[in-house]
Coordinates of C-alpha atoms in Angstrom, one line a residue:
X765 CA 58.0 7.7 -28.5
X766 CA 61.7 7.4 -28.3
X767 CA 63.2 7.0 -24.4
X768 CA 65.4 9.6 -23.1
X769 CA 68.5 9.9 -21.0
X770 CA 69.1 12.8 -18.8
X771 CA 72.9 14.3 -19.7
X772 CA 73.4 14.7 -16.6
X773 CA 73.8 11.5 -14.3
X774 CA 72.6 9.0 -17.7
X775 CA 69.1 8.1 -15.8
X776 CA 66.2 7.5 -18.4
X777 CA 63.5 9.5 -18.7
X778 CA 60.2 10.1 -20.3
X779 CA 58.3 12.2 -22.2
X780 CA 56.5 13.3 -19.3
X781 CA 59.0 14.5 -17.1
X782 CA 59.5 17.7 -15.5
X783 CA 63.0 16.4 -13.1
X784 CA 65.1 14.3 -12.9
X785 CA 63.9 11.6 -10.3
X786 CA 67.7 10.8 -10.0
X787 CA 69.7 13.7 -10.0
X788 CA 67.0 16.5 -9.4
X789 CA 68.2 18.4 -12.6
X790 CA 65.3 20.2 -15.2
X791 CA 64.2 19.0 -17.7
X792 CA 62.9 20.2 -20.9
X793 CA 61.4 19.0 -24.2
X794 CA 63.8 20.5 -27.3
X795 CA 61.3 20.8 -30.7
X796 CA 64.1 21.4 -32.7
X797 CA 65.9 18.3 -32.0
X798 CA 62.7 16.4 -30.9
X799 CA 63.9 15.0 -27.6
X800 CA 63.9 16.0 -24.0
X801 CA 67.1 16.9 -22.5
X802 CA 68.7 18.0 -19.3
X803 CA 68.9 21.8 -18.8
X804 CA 70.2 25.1 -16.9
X805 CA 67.6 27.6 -16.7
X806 CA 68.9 31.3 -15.8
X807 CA 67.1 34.0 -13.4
X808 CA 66.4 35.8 -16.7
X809 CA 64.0 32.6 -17.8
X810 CA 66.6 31.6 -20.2
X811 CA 67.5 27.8 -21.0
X812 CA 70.6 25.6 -21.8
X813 CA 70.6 22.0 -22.6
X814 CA 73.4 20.9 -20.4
X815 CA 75.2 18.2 -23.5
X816 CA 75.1 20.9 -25.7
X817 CA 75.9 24.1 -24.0
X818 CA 74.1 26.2 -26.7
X819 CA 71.5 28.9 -24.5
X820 CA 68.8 31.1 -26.0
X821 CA 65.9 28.6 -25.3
X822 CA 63.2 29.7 -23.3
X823 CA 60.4 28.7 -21.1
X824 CA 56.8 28.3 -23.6
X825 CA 54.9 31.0 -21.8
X826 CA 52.2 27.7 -20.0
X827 CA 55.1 26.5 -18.3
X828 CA 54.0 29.0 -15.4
X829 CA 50.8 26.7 -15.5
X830 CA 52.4 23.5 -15.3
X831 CA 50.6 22.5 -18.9
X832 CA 53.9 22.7 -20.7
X833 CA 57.4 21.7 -20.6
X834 CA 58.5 22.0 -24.4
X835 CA 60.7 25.4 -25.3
X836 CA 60.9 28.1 -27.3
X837 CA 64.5 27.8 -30.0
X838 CA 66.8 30.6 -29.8
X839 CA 65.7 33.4 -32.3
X840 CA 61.4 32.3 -31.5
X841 CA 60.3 35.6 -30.0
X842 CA 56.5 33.8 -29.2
X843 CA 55.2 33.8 -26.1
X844 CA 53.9 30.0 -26.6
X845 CA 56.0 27.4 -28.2
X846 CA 54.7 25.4 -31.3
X847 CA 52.5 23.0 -29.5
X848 CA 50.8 25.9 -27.2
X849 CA 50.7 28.5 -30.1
X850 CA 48.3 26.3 -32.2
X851 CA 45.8 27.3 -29.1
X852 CA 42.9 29.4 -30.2
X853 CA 40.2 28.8 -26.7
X854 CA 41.8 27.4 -23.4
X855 CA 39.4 27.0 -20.3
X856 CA 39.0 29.7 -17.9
X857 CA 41.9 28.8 -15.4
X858 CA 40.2 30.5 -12.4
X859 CA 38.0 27.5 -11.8
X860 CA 40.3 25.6 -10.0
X861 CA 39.2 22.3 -11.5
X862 CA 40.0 23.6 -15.0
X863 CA 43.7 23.9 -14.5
X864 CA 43.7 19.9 -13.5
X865 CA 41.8 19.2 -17.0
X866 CA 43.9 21.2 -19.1
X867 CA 47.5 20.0 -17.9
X868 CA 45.9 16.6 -18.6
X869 CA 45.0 18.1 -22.3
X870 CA 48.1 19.9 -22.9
X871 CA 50.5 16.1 -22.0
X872 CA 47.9 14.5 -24.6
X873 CA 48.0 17.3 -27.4
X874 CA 51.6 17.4 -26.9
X875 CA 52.5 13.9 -27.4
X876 CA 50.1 13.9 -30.4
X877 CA 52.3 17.1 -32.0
X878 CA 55.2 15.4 -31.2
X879 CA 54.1 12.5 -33.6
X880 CA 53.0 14.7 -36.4
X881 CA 56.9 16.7 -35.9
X882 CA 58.2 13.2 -36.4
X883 CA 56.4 12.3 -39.7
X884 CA 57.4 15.7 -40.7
X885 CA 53.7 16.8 -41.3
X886 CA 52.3 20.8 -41.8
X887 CA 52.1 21.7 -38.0
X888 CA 50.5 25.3 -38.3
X889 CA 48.8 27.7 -36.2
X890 CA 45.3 28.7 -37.9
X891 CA 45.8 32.5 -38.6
X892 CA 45.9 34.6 -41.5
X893 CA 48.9 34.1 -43.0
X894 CA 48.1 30.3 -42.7
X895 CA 44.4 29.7 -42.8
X896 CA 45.1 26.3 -43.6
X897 CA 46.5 25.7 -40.3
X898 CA 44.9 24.2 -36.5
X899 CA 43.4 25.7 -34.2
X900 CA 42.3 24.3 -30.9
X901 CA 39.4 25.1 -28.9
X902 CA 39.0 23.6 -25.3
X903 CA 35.7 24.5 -24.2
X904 CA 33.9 23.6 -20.3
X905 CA 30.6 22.4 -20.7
X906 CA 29.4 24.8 -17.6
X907 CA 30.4 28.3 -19.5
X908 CA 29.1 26.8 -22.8
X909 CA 25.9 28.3 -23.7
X910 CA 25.1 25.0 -25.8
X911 CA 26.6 21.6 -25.5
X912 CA 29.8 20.9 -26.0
X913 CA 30.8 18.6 -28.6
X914 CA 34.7 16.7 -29.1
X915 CA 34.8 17.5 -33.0
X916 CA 36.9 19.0 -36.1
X917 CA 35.2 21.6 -38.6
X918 CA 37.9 23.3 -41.3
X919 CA 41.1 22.9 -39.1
X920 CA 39.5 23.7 -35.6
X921 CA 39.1 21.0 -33.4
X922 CA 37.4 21.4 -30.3
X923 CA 37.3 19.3 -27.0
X924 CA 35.3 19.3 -24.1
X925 CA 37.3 19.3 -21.5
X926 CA 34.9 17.2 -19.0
X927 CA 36.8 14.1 -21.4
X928 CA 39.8 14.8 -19.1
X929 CA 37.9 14.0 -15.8
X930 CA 38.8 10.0 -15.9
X931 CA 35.2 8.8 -14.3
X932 CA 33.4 11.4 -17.3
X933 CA 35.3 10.2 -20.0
X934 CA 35.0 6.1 -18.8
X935 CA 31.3 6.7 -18.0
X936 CA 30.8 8.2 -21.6
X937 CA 33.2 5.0 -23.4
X938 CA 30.5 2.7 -21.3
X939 CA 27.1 4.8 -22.9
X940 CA 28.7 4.4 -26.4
X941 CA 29.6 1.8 -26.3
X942 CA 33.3 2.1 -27.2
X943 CA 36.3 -0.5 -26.5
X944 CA 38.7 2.7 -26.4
X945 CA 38.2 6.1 -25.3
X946 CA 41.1 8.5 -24.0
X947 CA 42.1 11.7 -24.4
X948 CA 45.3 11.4 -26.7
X949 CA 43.0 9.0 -29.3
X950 CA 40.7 11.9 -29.6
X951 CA 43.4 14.1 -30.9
X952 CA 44.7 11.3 -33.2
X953 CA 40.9 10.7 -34.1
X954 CA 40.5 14.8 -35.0
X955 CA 43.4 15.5 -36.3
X956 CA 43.3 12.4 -38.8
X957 CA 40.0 14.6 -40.3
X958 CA 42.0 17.5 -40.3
X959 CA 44.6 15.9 -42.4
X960 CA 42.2 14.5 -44.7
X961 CA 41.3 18.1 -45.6
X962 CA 45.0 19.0 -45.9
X963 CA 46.4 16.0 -47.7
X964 CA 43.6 14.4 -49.8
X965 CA 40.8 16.5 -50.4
X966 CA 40.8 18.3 -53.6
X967 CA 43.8 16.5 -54.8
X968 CA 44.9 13.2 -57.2
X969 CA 44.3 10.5 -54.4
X970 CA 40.8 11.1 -53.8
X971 CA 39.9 8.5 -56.3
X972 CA 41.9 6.2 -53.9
X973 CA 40.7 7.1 -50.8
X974 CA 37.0 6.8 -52.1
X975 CA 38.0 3.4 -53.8
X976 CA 38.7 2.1 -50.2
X977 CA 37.0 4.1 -47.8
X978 CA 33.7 5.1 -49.8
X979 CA 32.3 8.1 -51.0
X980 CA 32.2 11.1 -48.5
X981 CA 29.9 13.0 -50.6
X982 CA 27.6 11.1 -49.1
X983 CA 25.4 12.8 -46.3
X984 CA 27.1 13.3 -43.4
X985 CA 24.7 14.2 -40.7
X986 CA 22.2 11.6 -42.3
X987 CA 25.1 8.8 -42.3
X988 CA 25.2 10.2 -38.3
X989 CA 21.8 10.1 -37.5
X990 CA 21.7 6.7 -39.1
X991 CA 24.4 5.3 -37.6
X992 CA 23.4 6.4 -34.0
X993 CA 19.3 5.8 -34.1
X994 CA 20.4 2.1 -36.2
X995 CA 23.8 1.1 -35.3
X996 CA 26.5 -0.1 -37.4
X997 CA 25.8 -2.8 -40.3
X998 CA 26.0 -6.3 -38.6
X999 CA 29.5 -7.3 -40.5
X1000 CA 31.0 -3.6 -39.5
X1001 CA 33.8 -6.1 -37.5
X1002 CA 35.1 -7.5 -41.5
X1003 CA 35.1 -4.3 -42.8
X1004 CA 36.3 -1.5 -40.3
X1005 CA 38.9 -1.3 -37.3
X1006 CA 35.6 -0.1 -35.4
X1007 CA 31.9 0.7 -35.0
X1008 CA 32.1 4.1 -35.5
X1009 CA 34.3 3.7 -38.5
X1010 CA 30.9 1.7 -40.1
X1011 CA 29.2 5.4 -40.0
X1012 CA 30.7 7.5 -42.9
X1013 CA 33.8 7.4 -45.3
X1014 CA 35.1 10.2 -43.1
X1015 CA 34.8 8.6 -40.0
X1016 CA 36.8 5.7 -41.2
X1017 CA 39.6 7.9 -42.4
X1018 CA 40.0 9.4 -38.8
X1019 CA 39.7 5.8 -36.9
X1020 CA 42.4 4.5 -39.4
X1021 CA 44.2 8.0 -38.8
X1022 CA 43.8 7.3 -35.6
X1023 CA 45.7 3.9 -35.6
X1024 CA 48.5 4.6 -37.6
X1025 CA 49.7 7.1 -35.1
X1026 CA 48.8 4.8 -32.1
X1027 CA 50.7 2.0 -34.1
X1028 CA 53.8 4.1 -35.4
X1029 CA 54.3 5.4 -31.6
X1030 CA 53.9 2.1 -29.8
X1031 CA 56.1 0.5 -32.2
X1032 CA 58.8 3.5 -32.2
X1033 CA 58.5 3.5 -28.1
X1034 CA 59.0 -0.8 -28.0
X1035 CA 61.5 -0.1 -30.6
X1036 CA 63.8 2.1 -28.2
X1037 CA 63.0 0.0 -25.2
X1038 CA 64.7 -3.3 -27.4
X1039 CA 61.2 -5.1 -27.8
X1040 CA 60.5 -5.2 -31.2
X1041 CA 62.4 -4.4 -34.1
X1042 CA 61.8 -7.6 -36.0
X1043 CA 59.3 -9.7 -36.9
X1044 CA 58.3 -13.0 -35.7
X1045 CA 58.1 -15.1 -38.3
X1046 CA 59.2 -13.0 -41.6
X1047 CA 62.2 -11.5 -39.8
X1048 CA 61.4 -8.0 -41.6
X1049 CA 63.1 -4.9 -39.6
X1050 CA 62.0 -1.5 -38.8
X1051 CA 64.8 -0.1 -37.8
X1052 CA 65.1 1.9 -34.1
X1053 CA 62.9 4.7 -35.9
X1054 CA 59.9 3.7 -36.7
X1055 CA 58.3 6.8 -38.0
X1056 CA 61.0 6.5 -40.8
X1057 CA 60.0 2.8 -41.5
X1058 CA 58.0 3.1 -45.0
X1059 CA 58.2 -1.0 -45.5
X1060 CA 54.2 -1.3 -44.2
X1061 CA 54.1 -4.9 -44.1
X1062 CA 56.9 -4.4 -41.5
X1063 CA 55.2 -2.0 -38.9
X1064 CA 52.2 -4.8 -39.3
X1065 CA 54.3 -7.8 -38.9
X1066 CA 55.3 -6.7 -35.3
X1067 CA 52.6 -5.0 -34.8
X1068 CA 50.4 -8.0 -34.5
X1069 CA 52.7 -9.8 -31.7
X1070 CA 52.9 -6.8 -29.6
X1071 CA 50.0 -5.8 -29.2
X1072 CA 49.2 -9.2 -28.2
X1073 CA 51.6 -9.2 -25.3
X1074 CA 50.2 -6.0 -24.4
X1075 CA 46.7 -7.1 -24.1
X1076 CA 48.0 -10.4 -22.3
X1077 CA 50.1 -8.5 -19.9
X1078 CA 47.3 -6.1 -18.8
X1079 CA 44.8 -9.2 -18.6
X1080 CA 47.6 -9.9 -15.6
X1081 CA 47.2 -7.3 -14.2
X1082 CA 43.4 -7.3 -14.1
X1083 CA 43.3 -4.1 -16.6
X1084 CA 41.4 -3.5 -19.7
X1085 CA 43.0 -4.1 -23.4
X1086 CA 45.2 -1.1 -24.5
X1087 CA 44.6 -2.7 -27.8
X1088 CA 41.0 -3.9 -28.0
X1089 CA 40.7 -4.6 -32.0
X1090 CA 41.4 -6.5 -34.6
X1091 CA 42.8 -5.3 -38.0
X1092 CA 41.0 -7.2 -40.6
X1093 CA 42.4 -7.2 -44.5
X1094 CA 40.3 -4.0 -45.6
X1095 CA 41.6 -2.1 -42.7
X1096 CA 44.6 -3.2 -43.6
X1097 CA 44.8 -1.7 -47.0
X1098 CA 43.0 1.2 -45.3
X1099 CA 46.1 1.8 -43.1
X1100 CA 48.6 0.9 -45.6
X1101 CA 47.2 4.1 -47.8
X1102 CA 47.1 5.8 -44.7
X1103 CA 51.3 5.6 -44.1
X1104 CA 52.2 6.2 -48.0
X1105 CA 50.0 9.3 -47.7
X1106 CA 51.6 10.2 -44.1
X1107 CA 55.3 9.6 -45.8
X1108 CA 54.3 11.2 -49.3
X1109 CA 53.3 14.7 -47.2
X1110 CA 55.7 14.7 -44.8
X1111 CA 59.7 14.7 -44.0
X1112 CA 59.9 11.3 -42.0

């Protein structure tokens, strides 16, 4: 994630950020240009960026809600912008509680577009002139009349929204027994099956994938059902980036999804914050973009060291890993195929 500078008095700012702490101005995520900038907004609900002077932005129609800052580009006559538009089900926002859960959705779903805009990858509302596209579904357990379960099924991807409750969500990564549970990985996690559906299946690299991941024709809700009443294969640690991965070819696709997007936005964040550009000890470079980086090796050779400072500076602090695995060499090819397929699809 790249960091920003408000126009107006040169302050940085995040990707999160509503005001300037600084100056007090607005601010506002541009899609077009793929930054957050300092704006003007008008009686009328229109917006201009301050630098560029250019109006006919608006307000995305959740911003009322507080579960949106991103706007509309001049000429978009949507209610929702392109993040909030690829919303099929939001919770019912008269239970108080809800609201609370879904701005903390909307900031992870967001982020997780925002990395899919920067590879340049098919973002798409589901509808029928694009039934190829995503829809999400965020569903409270209460009004459910059956559970509610966090998955992906033919480009909808559901989440229960209980996972944005911080004592749920930690008291569910305990039962499972996960190292890593939040709310942005499960979007990384789903969409990753998503894009398998979209970018491999049915096409010429499915002979690759199944060369490296295994043969999804295989059962899936057996492979589940194994995995779950059994547990993972004792070696899962020299074969997978995790547990789950161990469980079906799918699966594995979607953790190693899940990772290049955690690794390409770390590394593009620590990148703009003058951290890591180049590797240790074979001096590669990945540039100050690293979503346009397509030298692998690279991304891993820095990758490696910062993510051990991370994990060392958090073990300061008395806070858990951010980064609690270890990329062993089949992963490794596993995420390798991952980015070329990422950079063949997309723009980045």
């Amino acid at each position: 994630m790249k960091i920003f500078t408000c126009q107006q008095c040169g302050q940085r700012v995040y990707f999160e950020n509503v005001r300037c702490e600084r100056c007090g101005a607005d601010l506002a995520y541009l899609p077009d240009r793929m930054m957050v900038a300092a704006v003007t907004i008008a009686v009328d609900g229109t917006v201009t960026p301050i630098e560029s002077g250019k109006g006919g932005y608006r307000l995305c129609g959740n911003a009322q809600y507080g579960a949106c800052t991103w706007l509309l580009e001049p000429g978009d006559d949507q209610p929702l912008c392109r993040a909030c538009r690829l919303n099929r089900v939001i919770p019912d926002l008269s239970v108080p509680e809800n609201l609370r859960r879904w701005q903390r959705i909307e900031l992870a779903k967001h982020r997780a577009v925002h990395n899919l805009l920067r590879f340049g990858l098919p973002v798409e509302p589901k509808a029928g002139t694009a039934p190829e596209g995503i829809a999400f579904e965020f569903l409270a357990p209460e009004a459910a009349p059956a559970p509610v379960m966090t998955g992906h099924a033919s480009g909808v991807i559901t989440l229960n929204i209980a996972e944005a409750d911080d004592a749920e969500r930690e008291a569910r990564r305990v039962a499972m027994g996960e190292p890593y549970r939040t709310l942005l990985g499960h979007f990384r996690h789903e969409l990753g099956h998503y894009y398998w559906e979209r970018l491999v299946e049915g096409t010429p690299l499915i002979d690759a994938f199944r060369d490296l991941f295994g043969d999804e024709r295989q059962d899936y809700a057996q492979a589940l059902r194994r995995h779950y009443e059994q547990g993972p294969p004792a070696d899962w640690n020299e074969r997978f980036i995790s547990a789950y991965a161990s469980s079906h070819p799918w699966e594995d696709w979607a953790e190693c999804w899940a990772h290049t997007m955690h690794m390409v936005g770390t590394l593009d964040t620590a990148a703009n914050l003058k951290l890591a550009v180049i590797g240790v000890d074979t001096k590669r470079e990945i540039g100050s973009d690293a979503y346009r980086c397509t030298d692998f090796d690279a991304l891993l050779d820095i990758w490696y060291p910062l993510t051990e400072a991370l994990n060392a500076l958090n073990r300061s602090m008395g806070v858990n890993d951010p980064y609690p695995f270890v990329v062993n060499a089949p992963t490794t090819g596993k995420l390798a195929f991952i980015h070329r397929v990422i950079h063949g699809a997309g723009g980045a």
